[in-house]
Amino acid sequence: DADVTQTPRNRITKTGKRIMLECSQTKGHDRMYWYRQDPGLGLRLIYYSFDVKDINKGEISDGYSVSRQAQAKFSLSLESAIPNQTALYFCATSDPTSWETQYFGPGTRLLVL
Amino acid sequence: KQEVTQIPAALSVPEGENLVLNCSFTDSAIYNLQWFRQDPGKGLTSLLLIQSSQREQTSGRLNASLDKSSGRSTLYIAASQPGDSATYLCAVWRTSYDKVIFGPGTSLSVIP
């Protein structure tokens, strides 16, 4: 089984809808991240969490919110989706005992119409 | 503010060639640098991680070097194969408690 899983893998939604992307990990890492990837822009950090009680905004947090329900679960919400939030979304963990080596989920492809 | 760039954006080589991918960063005070591979529509797979105190790391046909003073890292791929075709991204940590900054990636095509 994959160490970092994301659900759903693909999602089509309409402008104004609220959606949630979920991430689960079995690596036992405290640190988790949400990124979005757009063609030609690389990955940009949305939110990150260093433990269950810690939530931090990343580079592009506007329009997004997160919830760290447990060490293993980190969810990303779009309160009112808009078309420019169409992107590939990745969840990741990192291991501070190995110099923050990052482990990524398979991604969620989101299309906002 | 740390900025990470990768040149070229795309590269096409015949099978068997040795090649070098470049990653540049503006702030030399880094914690580590990590190289990833991404296949189309897929997640990122870690290839090599170089700690700030290291100069290079090797894994199989891959060798990554780090020169903090010049703000550069290179990923050397020996004897390229069609299966190496993918996008390669580098990422830099400024400190262990700071966020990571990704480069935009180099898209590699190895032609049989």
PDB file of N, CA and C in Angstrom, chain A residues 9 31 33 35 37-38 40-45 48 50 57-59 88 90 94 96 98-107 109, chain B residues 1 31-32 34 36 38 40-46 49-53 89 91 93 95-105:
ATOM      1  N   ARG A   9      -8.911  11.116  -6.504  1.00  0.00           N
ATOM      2  CA  ARG A   9      -7.806  11.282  -7.450  1.00  0.00           C
ATOM      3  C   ARG A   9      -8.168  12.270  -8.540  1.00  0.00           C
ATOM      4  N   ARG A  31       5.141  16.002  10.019  1.00  0.00           N
ATOM      5  CA  ARG A  31       5.078  17.137   9.109  1.00  0.00           C
ATOM      6  C   ARG A  31       4.350  16.781   7.823  1.00  0.00           C
ATOM      7  N   TYR A  33       2.146  18.575   4.218  1.00  0.00           N
ATOM      8  CA  TYR A  33       2.117  19.733   3.343  1.00  0.00           C
ATOM      9  C   TYR A  33       1.047  19.566   2.271  1.00  0.00           C
ATOM     10  N   TYR A  35       0.427  21.163  -1.627  1.00  0.00           N
ATOM     11  CA  TYR A  35       0.955  21.947  -2.736  1.00  0.00           C
ATOM     12  C   TYR A  35      -0.045  21.938  -3.882  1.00  0.00           C
ATOM     13  N   GLN A  37       0.157  22.378  -8.247  1.00  0.00           N
ATOM     14  CA  GLN A  37       1.064  22.427  -9.372  1.00  0.00           C
ATOM     15  C   GLN A  37       0.301  22.907 -10.585  1.00  0.00           C
ATOM     16  N   ASP A  38       0.847  23.931 -11.214  1.00  0.00           N
ATOM     17  CA  ASP A  38       0.298  24.474 -12.449  1.00  0.00           C
ATOM     18  C   ASP A  38       1.377  24.391 -13.517  1.00  0.00           C
ATOM     19  N   GLY A  40       4.255  24.915 -15.857  1.00  0.00           N
ATOM     20  CA  GLY A  40       5.260  25.961 -15.969  1.00  0.00           C
ATOM     21  C   GLY A  40       5.561  26.712 -14.686  1.00  0.00           C
ATOM     22  N   LEU A  41       4.828  26.417 -13.613  1.00  0.00           N
ATOM     23  CA  LEU A  41       5.025  27.158 -12.357  1.00  0.00           C
ATOM     24  C   LEU A  41       5.636  26.317 -11.251  1.00  0.00           C
ATOM     25  N   GLY A  42       5.872  25.066 -11.499  1.00  0.00           N
ATOM     26  CA  GLY A  42       6.398  24.219 -10.439  1.00  0.00           C
ATOM     27  C   GLY A  42       5.370  24.009  -9.360  1.00  0.00           C
ATOM     28  N   LEU A  43       5.815  23.590  -8.201  1.00  0.00           N
ATOM     29  CA  LEU A  43       4.933  23.368  -7.061  1.00  0.00           C
ATOM     30  C   LEU A  43       4.955  24.593  -6.159  1.00  0.00           C
ATOM     31  N   ARG A  44       3.792  24.987  -5.685  1.00  0.00           N
ATOM     32  CA  ARG A  44       3.684  26.101  -4.754  1.00  0.00           C
ATOM     33  C   ARG A  44       2.975  25.628  -3.506  1.00  0.00           C
ATOM     34  N   LEU A  45       3.511  26.054  -2.373  1.00  0.00           N
ATOM     35  CA  LEU A  45       3.013  25.588  -1.090  1.00  0.00           C
ATOM     36  C   LEU A  45       1.752  26.338  -0.688  1.00  0.00           C
ATOM     37  N   TYR A  48       1.089  24.200   5.447  1.00  0.00           N
ATOM     38  CA  TYR A  48       1.889  23.130   6.008  1.00  0.00           C
ATOM     39  C   TYR A  48       1.632  23.021   7.511  1.00  0.00           C
ATOM     40  N   PHE A  50       3.359  21.195  11.074  1.00  0.00           N
ATOM     41  CA  PHE A  50       4.485  20.479  11.648  1.00  0.00           C
ATOM     42  C   PHE A  50       4.064  19.512  12.755  1.00  0.00           C
ATOM     43  N   LYS A  57       0.380  29.041   7.058  1.00  0.00           N
ATOM     44  CA  LYS A  57       0.080  29.401   5.679  1.00  0.00           C
ATOM     45  C   LYS A  57       1.336  29.314   4.826  1.00  0.00           C
ATOM     46  N   GLY A  58       1.133  28.890   3.604  1.00  0.00           N
ATOM     47  CA  GLY A  58       2.218  28.878   2.653  1.00  0.00           C
ATOM     48  C   GLY A  58       2.146  30.074   1.734  1.00  0.00           C
ATOM     49  N   GLU A  59       2.732  29.899   0.581  1.00  0.00           N
ATOM     50  CA  GLU A  59       2.847  30.990  -0.388  1.00  0.00           C
ATOM     51  C   GLU A  59       1.501  31.441  -0.955  1.00  0.00           C
ATOM     52  N   LEU A  88      -3.337  20.594 -10.253  1.00  0.00           N
ATOM     53  CA  LEU A  88      -2.999  19.294  -9.677  1.00  0.00           C
ATOM     54  C   LEU A  88      -2.549  19.555  -8.239  1.00  0.00           C
ATOM     55  N   PHE A  90      -1.086  18.227  -4.551  1.00  0.00           N
ATOM     56  CA  PHE A  90      -0.299  17.173  -3.938  1.00  0.00           C
ATOM     57  C   PHE A  90      -0.228  17.361  -2.435  1.00  0.00           C
ATOM     58  N   SER A  94       7.203  14.971   5.393  1.00  0.00           N
ATOM     59  CA  SER A  94       8.655  15.019   5.426  1.00  0.00           C
ATOM     60  C   SER A  94       9.157  14.431   6.738  1.00  0.00           C
ATOM     61  N   PRO A  96      11.951  14.695   9.493  1.00  0.00           N
ATOM     62  CA  PRO A  96      13.038  15.526  10.023  1.00  0.00           C
ATOM     63  C   PRO A  96      14.256  14.721  10.449  1.00  0.00           C
ATOM     64  N   SER A  98      15.644  12.531   8.595  1.00  0.00           N
ATOM     65  CA  SER A  98      16.444  12.306   7.381  1.00  0.00           C
ATOM     66  C   SER A  98      16.489  13.586   6.562  1.00  0.00           C
ATOM     67  N   TRP A  99      16.755  14.668   7.236  1.00  0.00           N
ATOM     68  CA  TRP A  99      16.952  15.963   6.601  1.00  0.00           C
ATOM     69  C   TRP A  99      15.753  16.407   5.770  1.00  0.00           C
ATOM     70  N   GLU A 100      14.571  16.155   6.275  1.00  0.00           N
ATOM     71  CA  GLU A 100      13.331  16.600   5.637  1.00  0.00           C
ATOM     72  C   GLU A 100      13.100  15.970   4.265  1.00  0.00           C
ATOM     73  N   THR A 101      13.565  14.768   4.058  1.00  0.00           N
ATOM     74  CA  THR A 101      13.234  14.061   2.831  1.00  0.00           C
ATOM     75  C   THR A 101      11.717  14.047   2.666  1.00  0.00           C
ATOM     76  N   GLN A 102      11.254  14.436   1.493  1.00  0.00           N
ATOM     77  CA  GLN A 102       9.813  14.564   1.271  1.00  0.00           C
ATOM     78  C   GLN A 102       9.262  13.350   0.523  1.00  0.00           C
ATOM     79  N   TYR A 103       8.029  12.994   0.908  1.00  0.00           N
ATOM     80  CA  TYR A 103       7.325  11.873   0.297  1.00  0.00           C
ATOM     81  C   TYR A 103       5.967  12.372  -0.161  1.00  0.00           C
ATOM     82  N   PHE A 104       5.680  12.155  -1.430  1.00  0.00           N
ATOM     83  CA  PHE A 104       4.484  12.726  -2.034  1.00  0.00           C
ATOM     84  C   PHE A 104       3.399  11.693  -2.275  1.00  0.00           C
ATOM     85  N   GLY A 105       2.143  12.169  -2.201  1.00  0.00           N
ATOM     86  CA  GLY A 105       1.019  11.379  -2.635  1.00  0.00           C
ATOM     87  C   GLY A 105       0.900  11.420  -4.152  1.00  0.00           C
ATOM     88  N   PRO A 106      -0.044  10.685  -4.714  1.00  0.00           N
ATOM     89  CA  PRO A 106      -0.179  10.585  -6.164  1.00  0.00           C
ATOM     90  C   PRO A 106      -0.842  11.793  -6.810  1.00  0.00           C
ATOM     91  N   GLY A 107      -1.426  12.669  -6.008  1.00  0.00           N
ATOM     92  CA  GLY A 107      -2.036  13.867  -6.561  1.00  0.00           C
ATOM     93  C   GLY A 107      -3.534  13.749  -6.774  1.00  0.00           C
ATOM     94  N   ARG A 109      -6.324  15.610  -9.262  1.00  0.00           N
ATOM     95  CA  ARG A 109      -6.534  16.525 -10.384  1.00  0.00           C
ATOM     96  C   ARG A 109      -7.907  17.164 -10.229  1.00  0.00           C
TER      97      ARG A 109
ATOM     98  N   LYS B   1      14.484  36.651  -0.453  1.00  0.00           N
ATOM     99  CA  LYS B   1      13.552  35.567  -0.750  1.00  0.00           C
ATOM    100  C   LYS B   1      14.230  34.561  -1.667  1.00  0.00           C
ATOM    101  N   TYR B  31      19.439  24.414   3.866  1.00  0.00           N
ATOM    102  CA  TYR B  31      19.504  23.258   4.776  1.00  0.00           C
ATOM    103  C   TYR B  31      19.793  22.000   3.986  1.00  0.00           C
ATOM    104  N   ASN B  32      19.079  21.825   2.876  1.00  0.00           N
ATOM    105  CA  ASN B  32      19.367  20.728   1.962  1.00  0.00           C
ATOM    106  C   ASN B  32      18.758  21.014   0.602  1.00  0.00           C
ATOM    107  N   GLN B  34      16.965  18.774  -2.709  1.00  0.00           N
ATOM    108  CA  GLN B  34      16.434  17.462  -3.076  1.00  0.00           C
ATOM    109  C   GLN B  34      16.070  17.464  -4.553  1.00  0.00           C
ATOM    110  N   PHE B  36      13.865  15.494  -7.515  1.00  0.00           N
ATOM    111  CA  PHE B  36      12.702  14.636  -7.686  1.00  0.00           C
ATOM    112  C   PHE B  36      12.510  14.307  -9.158  1.00  0.00           C
ATOM    113  N   GLN B  38       9.222  13.346 -11.753  1.00  0.00           N
ATOM    114  CA  GLN B  38       7.767  13.301 -11.863  1.00  0.00           C
ATOM    115  C   GLN B  38       7.388  12.772 -13.233  1.00  0.00           C
ATOM    116  N   PRO B  40       4.372  11.937 -16.038  1.00  0.00           N
ATOM    117  CA  PRO B  40       3.155  12.690 -16.388  1.00  0.00           C
ATOM    118  C   PRO B  40       1.949  12.269 -15.564  1.00  0.00           C
ATOM    119  N   GLY B  41       1.292  13.249 -14.947  1.00  0.00           N
ATOM    120  CA  GLY B  41       0.085  12.995 -14.184  1.00  0.00           C
ATOM    121  C   GLY B  41       0.309  12.258 -12.879  1.00  0.00           C
ATOM    122  N   LYS B  42       1.551  12.109 -12.492  1.00  0.00           N
ATOM    123  CA  LYS B  42       1.855  11.336 -11.276  1.00  0.00           C
ATOM    124  C   LYS B  42       2.476  12.219 -10.195  1.00  0.00           C
ATOM    125  N   GLY B  43       2.638  11.629  -9.030  1.00  0.00           N
ATOM    126  CA  GLY B  43       3.292  12.324  -7.937  1.00  0.00           C
ATOM    127  C   GLY B  43       4.800  12.377  -8.111  1.00  0.00           C
ATOM    128  N   LEU B  44       5.457  13.005  -7.164  1.00  0.00           N
ATOM    129  CA  LEU B  44       6.912  13.157  -7.213  1.00  0.00           C
ATOM    130  C   LEU B  44       7.587  12.016  -6.471  1.00  0.00           C
ATOM    131  N   THR B  45       8.686  11.564  -7.039  1.00  0.00           N
ATOM    132  CA  THR B  45       9.490  10.523  -6.409  1.00  0.00           C
ATOM    133  C   THR B  45      10.857  11.102  -6.085  1.00  0.00           C
ATOM    134  N   SER B  46      11.272  10.976  -4.843  1.00  0.00           N
ATOM    135  CA  SER B  46      12.569  11.503  -4.443  1.00  0.00           C
ATOM    136  C   SER B  46      13.683  10.679  -5.079  1.00  0.00           C
ATOM    137  N   LEU B  49      18.932  13.370  -2.107  1.00  0.00           N
ATOM    138  CA  LEU B  49      18.917  14.510  -1.199  1.00  0.00           C
ATOM    139  C   LEU B  49      20.350  14.808  -0.805  1.00  0.00           C
ATOM    140  N   ILE B  50      20.743  16.078  -0.958  1.00  0.00           N
ATOM    141  CA  ILE B  50      22.095  16.492  -0.578  1.00  0.00           C
ATOM    142  C   ILE B  50      21.986  17.403   0.632  1.00  0.00           C
ATOM    143  N   GLN B  51      22.626  17.018   1.699  1.00  0.00           N
ATOM    144  CA  GLN B  51      22.653  17.866   2.882  1.00  0.00           C
ATOM    145  C   GLN B  51      23.565  19.072   2.640  1.00  0.00           C
ATOM    146  N   SER B  52      23.355  20.116   3.406  1.00  0.00           N
ATOM    147  CA  SER B  52      24.117  21.360   3.182  1.00  0.00           C
ATOM    148  C   SER B  52      25.611  21.153   3.375  1.00  0.00           C
ATOM    149  N   SER B  53      25.986  20.165   4.177  1.00  0.00           N
ATOM    150  CA  SER B  53      27.406  19.922   4.431  1.00  0.00           C
ATOM    151  C   SER B  53      28.047  19.001   3.388  1.00  0.00           C
ATOM    152  N   LEU B  89      12.609  17.828 -11.004  1.00  0.00           N
ATOM    153  CA  LEU B  89      12.481  19.042 -10.211  1.00  0.00           C
ATOM    154  C   LEU B  89      13.510  19.055  -9.096  1.00  0.00           C
ATOM    155  N   ALA B  91      14.413  21.016  -5.352  1.00  0.00           N
ATOM    156  CA  ALA B  91      13.734  21.725  -4.272  1.00  0.00           C
ATOM    157  C   ALA B  91      14.749  22.054  -3.195  1.00  0.00           C
ATOM    158  N   TRP B  93      15.440  23.544   0.793  1.00  0.00           N
ATOM    159  CA  TRP B  93      15.016  23.937   2.135  1.00  0.00           C
ATOM    160  C   TRP B  93      15.959  25.032   2.626  1.00  0.00           C
ATOM    161  N   THR B  95      15.874  26.388   5.905  1.00  0.00           N
ATOM    162  CA  THR B  95      16.255  25.851   7.210  1.00  0.00           C
ATOM    163  C   THR B  95      15.358  24.654   7.485  1.00  0.00           C
ATOM    164  N   SER B  96      15.631  23.931   8.534  1.00  0.00           N
ATOM    165  CA  SER B  96      14.816  22.756   8.810  1.00  0.00           C
ATOM    166  C   SER B  96      13.415  23.139   9.264  1.00  0.00           C
ATOM    167  N   TYR B  97      13.211  24.392   9.613  1.00  0.00           N
ATOM    168  CA  TYR B  97      11.892  24.807  10.084  1.00  0.00           C
ATOM    169  C   TYR B  97      11.196  25.732   9.108  1.00  0.00           C
ATOM    170  N   ASP B  98      11.713  25.792   7.910  1.00  0.00           N
ATOM    171  CA  ASP B  98      11.143  26.674   6.903  1.00  0.00           C
ATOM    172  C   ASP B  98      10.570  25.829   5.770  1.00  0.00           C
ATOM    173  N   LYS B  99       9.831  26.461   4.933  1.00  0.00           N
ATOM    174  CA  LYS B  99       9.199  25.740   3.850  1.00  0.00           C
ATOM    175  C   LYS B  99      10.200  25.474   2.741  1.00  0.00           C
ATOM    176  N   VAL B 100       9.840  24.544   1.886  1.00  0.00           N
ATOM    177  CA  VAL B 100      10.692  24.174   0.767  1.00  0.00           C
ATOM    178  C   VAL B 100      10.252  24.943  -0.472  1.00  0.00           C
ATOM    179  N   ILE B 101      11.203  25.326  -1.308  1.00  0.00           N
ATOM    180  CA  ILE B 101      10.930  26.041  -2.550  1.00  0.00           C
ATOM    181  C   ILE B 101      11.312  25.137  -3.710  1.00  0.00           C
ATOM    182  N   PHE B 102      10.372  24.951  -4.625  1.00  0.00           N
ATOM    183  CA  PHE B 102      10.606  24.094  -5.781  1.00  0.00           C
ATOM    184  C   PHE B 102      10.975  24.914  -7.014  1.00  0.00           C
ATOM    185  N   GLY B 103      11.830  24.342  -7.831  1.00  0.00           N
ATOM    186  CA  GLY B 103      12.063  24.889  -9.149  1.00  0.00           C
ATOM    187  C   GLY B 103      10.952  24.459 -10.092  1.00  0.00           C
ATOM    188  N   PRO B 104      10.889  25.053 -11.293  1.00  0.00           N
ATOM    189  CA  PRO B 104       9.807  24.745 -12.225  1.00  0.00           C
ATOM    190  C   PRO B 104       9.984  23.426 -12.956  1.00  0.00           C
ATOM    191  N   GLY B 105      11.180  22.844 -12.895  1.00  0.00           N
ATOM    192  CA  GLY B 105      11.398  21.546 -13.506  1.00  0.00           C
ATOM    193  C   GLY B 105      12.009  21.610 -14.889  1.00  0.00           C
TER     194      GLY B 105
END
